[in-house]
């Protein structure tokens, strides 16, 4: 499972939380399984909007929150990995300005898209 692949980085992770959901993130330079675009970025490990708050704009609010934090801290990029069939997450990333960096297949033969937001 992909979340288990990234579980080894849990001790490096931080959480940006709002009452309606959260993003777990860490410095991208420590993640071996992703492209190293720069040594000064964030990687989004996980993002969730709690079920009762979905389809109300909170995903955009959380994603914009990590962008604001990254900009304030002088980061150069944010990387996020999304499964190709997760249309909601794909549209959300594209709406707030993430660009497709890489498309490929994971070990389960599922399409995966690596998105990057450049500052």
PDB file of C-alpha atoms in Angstrom:
ATOM      1  CA  UNK A   1       0.000   0.000   0.000  1.00  0.00           C
ATOM      2  CA  UNK A   2       1.307   3.441  -0.939  1.00  0.00           C
ATOM      3  CA  UNK A   3       0.423   4.996   2.407  1.00  0.00           C
ATOM      4  CA  UNK A   4       2.548   2.319   4.088  1.00  0.00           C
ATOM      5  CA  UNK A   5       5.415   3.199   1.740  1.00  0.00           C
ATOM      6  CA  UNK A   6       5.318   6.733   3.122  1.00  0.00           C
ATOM      7  CA  UNK A   7       4.630   5.640   6.728  1.00  0.00           C
ATOM      8  CA  UNK A   8       8.384   5.467   7.358  1.00  0.00           C
ATOM      9  CA  UNK A   9       8.430   9.262   7.014  1.00  0.00           C
ATOM     10  CA  UNK A  10       5.719   9.797   9.623  1.00  0.00           C
ATOM     11  CA  UNK A  11       8.226  10.952  12.238  1.00  0.00           C
ATOM     12  CA  UNK A  12       9.277  13.795   9.917  1.00  0.00           C
ATOM     13  CA  UNK A  13       5.714  14.851   9.173  1.00  0.00           C
ATOM     14  CA  UNK A  14       3.827  17.898  10.334  1.00  0.00           C
ATOM     15  CA  UNK A  15       0.105  18.557  10.206  1.00  0.00           C
ATOM     16  CA  UNK A  16      -1.739  21.627   8.992  1.00  0.00           C
ATOM     17  CA  UNK A  17      -5.229  21.263  10.398  1.00  0.00           C
ATOM     18  CA  UNK A  18      -8.516  23.091  10.149  1.00  0.00           C
ATOM     19  CA  UNK A  19     -11.719  21.891  11.847  1.00  0.00           C
ATOM     20  CA  UNK A  20     -12.932  20.403   8.541  1.00  0.00           C
ATOM     21  CA  UNK A  21      -9.806  18.424   7.585  1.00  0.00           C
ATOM     22  CA  UNK A  22      -6.025  18.301   7.452  1.00  0.00           C
ATOM     23  CA  UNK A  23      -2.874  17.987   5.373  1.00  0.00           C
ATOM     24  CA  UNK A  24       0.112  15.970   6.520  1.00  0.00           C
ATOM     25  CA  UNK A  25       3.370  17.150   4.943  1.00  0.00           C
ATOM     26  CA  UNK A  26       7.135  17.030   5.300  1.00  0.00           C
ATOM     27  CA  UNK A  27      10.250  18.352   3.630  1.00  0.00           C
ATOM     28  CA  UNK A  28      10.376  16.847   0.157  1.00  0.00           C
ATOM     29  CA  UNK A  29      14.148  16.280   0.237  1.00  0.00           C
ATOM     30  CA  UNK A  30      13.790  13.320   2.617  1.00  0.00           C
ATOM     31  CA  UNK A  31      11.331  11.356   0.449  1.00  0.00           C
ATOM     32  CA  UNK A  32      13.198   8.820  -1.663  1.00  0.00           C
ATOM     33  CA  UNK A  33      10.184   7.784  -3.765  1.00  0.00           C
ATOM     34  CA  UNK A  34       9.507  11.160  -5.432  1.00  0.00           C
ATOM     35  CA  UNK A  35      11.350  13.402  -7.892  1.00  0.00           C
ATOM     36  CA  UNK A  36      13.759  15.831  -6.221  1.00  0.00           C
ATOM     37  CA  UNK A  37      12.831  19.097  -7.896  1.00  0.00           C
ATOM     38  CA  UNK A  38      14.728  21.254  -5.391  1.00  0.00           C
ATOM     39  CA  UNK A  39      16.079  20.630  -1.899  1.00  0.00           C
ATOM     40  CA  UNK A  40      13.688  23.227  -0.484  1.00  0.00           C
ATOM     41  CA  UNK A  41      10.098  22.067  -0.826  1.00  0.00           C
ATOM     42  CA  UNK A  42       7.244  20.256   0.830  1.00  0.00           C
ATOM     43  CA  UNK A  43       5.740  16.889   0.017  1.00  0.00           C
ATOM     44  CA  UNK A  44       2.071  16.345   0.867  1.00  0.00           C
ATOM     45  CA  UNK A  45       1.910  12.898   2.486  1.00  0.00           C
ATOM     46  CA  UNK A  46      -1.858  12.909   2.880  1.00  0.00           C
ATOM     47  CA  UNK A  47      -4.819  15.244   2.646  1.00  0.00           C
ATOM     48  CA  UNK A  48      -8.309  14.652   3.971  1.00  0.00           C
ATOM     49  CA  UNK A  49     -11.528  16.596   4.222  1.00  0.00           C
ATOM     50  CA  UNK A  50     -13.746  14.944   6.807  1.00  0.00           C
ATOM     51  CA  UNK A  51     -16.832  13.346   5.165  1.00  0.00           C
ATOM     52  CA  UNK A  52     -19.424  15.708   6.616  1.00  0.00           C
ATOM     53  CA  UNK A  53     -17.576  18.722   5.130  1.00  0.00           C
ATOM     54  CA  UNK A  54     -16.918  17.449   1.591  1.00  0.00           C
ATOM     55  CA  UNK A  55     -18.050  19.400  -1.495  1.00  0.00           C
ATOM     56  CA  UNK A  56     -18.087  22.680   0.442  1.00  0.00           C
ATOM     57  CA  UNK A  57     -14.722  24.208  -0.547  1.00  0.00           C
ATOM     58  CA  UNK A  58     -12.655  23.011   2.401  1.00  0.00           C
ATOM     59  CA  UNK A  59     -10.238  20.982   0.273  1.00  0.00           C
ATOM     60  CA  UNK A  60      -9.328  24.165  -1.565  1.00  0.00           C
ATOM     61  CA  UNK A  61      -8.988  25.998   1.750  1.00  0.00           C
ATOM     62  CA  UNK A  62      -6.573  23.383   3.134  1.00  0.00           C
ATOM     63  CA  UNK A  63      -4.511  23.230  -0.067  1.00  0.00           C
ATOM     64  CA  UNK A  64      -4.277  27.023  -0.201  1.00  0.00           C
ATOM     65  CA  UNK A  65      -3.230  26.942   3.466  1.00  0.00           C
ATOM     66  CA  UNK A  66      -0.175  24.789   2.728  1.00  0.00           C
ATOM     67  CA  UNK A  67       0.655  27.028  -0.246  1.00  0.00           C
ATOM     68  CA  UNK A  68       0.487  30.092   2.000  1.00  0.00           C
ATOM     69  CA  UNK A  69       2.697  28.381   4.602  1.00  0.00           C
ATOM     70  CA  UNK A  70       5.233  27.302   1.981  1.00  0.00           C
ATOM     71  CA  UNK A  71       5.397  30.798   0.490  1.00  0.00           C
ATOM     72  CA  UNK A  72       5.849  32.356   3.958  1.00  0.00           C
ATOM     73  CA  UNK A  73       8.666  29.892   4.762  1.00  0.00           C
ATOM     74  CA  UNK A  74      10.501  30.517   1.475  1.00  0.00           C
ATOM     75  CA  UNK A  75       9.868  27.084  -0.038  1.00  0.00           C
ATOM     76  CA  UNK A  76      10.418  26.673  -3.773  1.00  0.00           C
ATOM     77  CA  UNK A  77       7.784  24.028  -4.496  1.00  0.00           C
ATOM     78  CA  UNK A  78       5.182  21.629  -3.130  1.00  0.00           C
ATOM     79  CA  UNK A  79       4.827  18.080  -4.476  1.00  0.00           C
ATOM     80  CA  UNK A  80       1.684  15.989  -4.239  1.00  0.00           C
ATOM     81  CA  UNK A  81       0.943  12.527  -5.603  1.00  0.00           C
ATOM     82  CA  UNK A  82      -2.609  11.698  -6.708  1.00  0.00           C
ATOM     83  CA  UNK A  83      -4.080   8.516  -8.152  1.00  0.00           C
ATOM     84  CA  UNK A  84      -5.226   9.021 -11.712  1.00  0.00           C
ATOM     85  CA  UNK A  85      -8.785   7.918 -10.972  1.00  0.00           C
ATOM     86  CA  UNK A  86      -9.213  10.435  -8.120  1.00  0.00           C
ATOM     87  CA  UNK A  87     -10.911  13.094 -10.244  1.00  0.00           C
ATOM     88  CA  UNK A  88     -11.879  15.275  -7.281  1.00  0.00           C
ATOM     89  CA  UNK A  89      -8.285  15.549  -6.032  1.00  0.00           C
ATOM     90  CA  UNK A  90      -6.957  16.068  -9.571  1.00  0.00           C
ATOM     91  CA  UNK A  91      -9.383  18.924 -10.295  1.00  0.00           C
ATOM     92  CA  UNK A  92      -8.647  20.501  -6.917  1.00  0.00           C
ATOM     93  CA  UNK A  93      -4.879  20.455  -7.448  1.00  0.00           C
ATOM     94  CA  UNK A  94      -5.234  21.944 -10.920  1.00  0.00           C
ATOM     95  CA  UNK A  95      -7.694  24.597  -9.704  1.00  0.00           C
ATOM     96  CA  UNK A  96      -5.233  25.998  -7.148  1.00  0.00           C
ATOM     97  CA  UNK A  97      -2.292  26.019  -9.575  1.00  0.00           C
ATOM     98  CA  UNK A  98      -0.525  22.658  -9.323  1.00  0.00           C
ATOM     99  CA  UNK A  99       0.981  21.431 -12.612  1.00  0.00           C
ATOM    100  CA  UNK A 100       1.489  17.848 -13.762  1.00  0.00           C
ATOM    101  CA  UNK A 101       5.149  16.943 -13.320  1.00  0.00           C
ATOM    102  CA  UNK A 102       4.983  13.225 -14.036  1.00  0.00           C
ATOM    103  CA  UNK A 103       2.434  10.575 -14.967  1.00  0.00           C
ATOM    104  CA  UNK A 104       3.131   6.903 -14.536  1.00  0.00           C
ATOM    105  CA  UNK A 105       2.047   3.594 -13.105  1.00  0.00           C
ATOM    106  CA  UNK A 106       2.592   2.473  -9.524  1.00  0.00           C
ATOM    107  CA  UNK A 107       3.433  -1.071  -8.420  1.00  0.00           C
ATOM    108  CA  UNK A 108      -0.271  -1.979  -8.461  1.00  0.00           C
ATOM    109  CA  UNK A 109      -0.513  -0.901 -12.105  1.00  0.00           C
ATOM    110  CA  UNK A 110      -2.614   2.164 -11.172  1.00  0.00           C
ATOM    111  CA  UNK A 111      -2.054   5.516 -12.845  1.00  0.00           C
ATOM    112  CA  UNK A 112      -0.395   8.045 -10.544  1.00  0.00           C
ATOM    113  CA  UNK A 113       0.111  11.747 -11.181  1.00  0.00           C
ATOM    114  CA  UNK A 114       2.834  13.713  -9.433  1.00  0.00           C
ATOM    115  CA  UNK A 115       1.769  17.345  -9.189  1.00  0.00           C
ATOM    116  CA  UNK A 116       4.032  20.246  -8.354  1.00  0.00           C
ATOM    117  CA  UNK A 117       3.245  23.779  -7.267  1.00  0.00           C
ATOM    118  CA  UNK A 118       6.090  26.201  -8.003  1.00  0.00           C
ATOM    119  CA  UNK A 119       6.546  29.404  -6.013  1.00  0.00           C
TER     120      UNK A 119
END
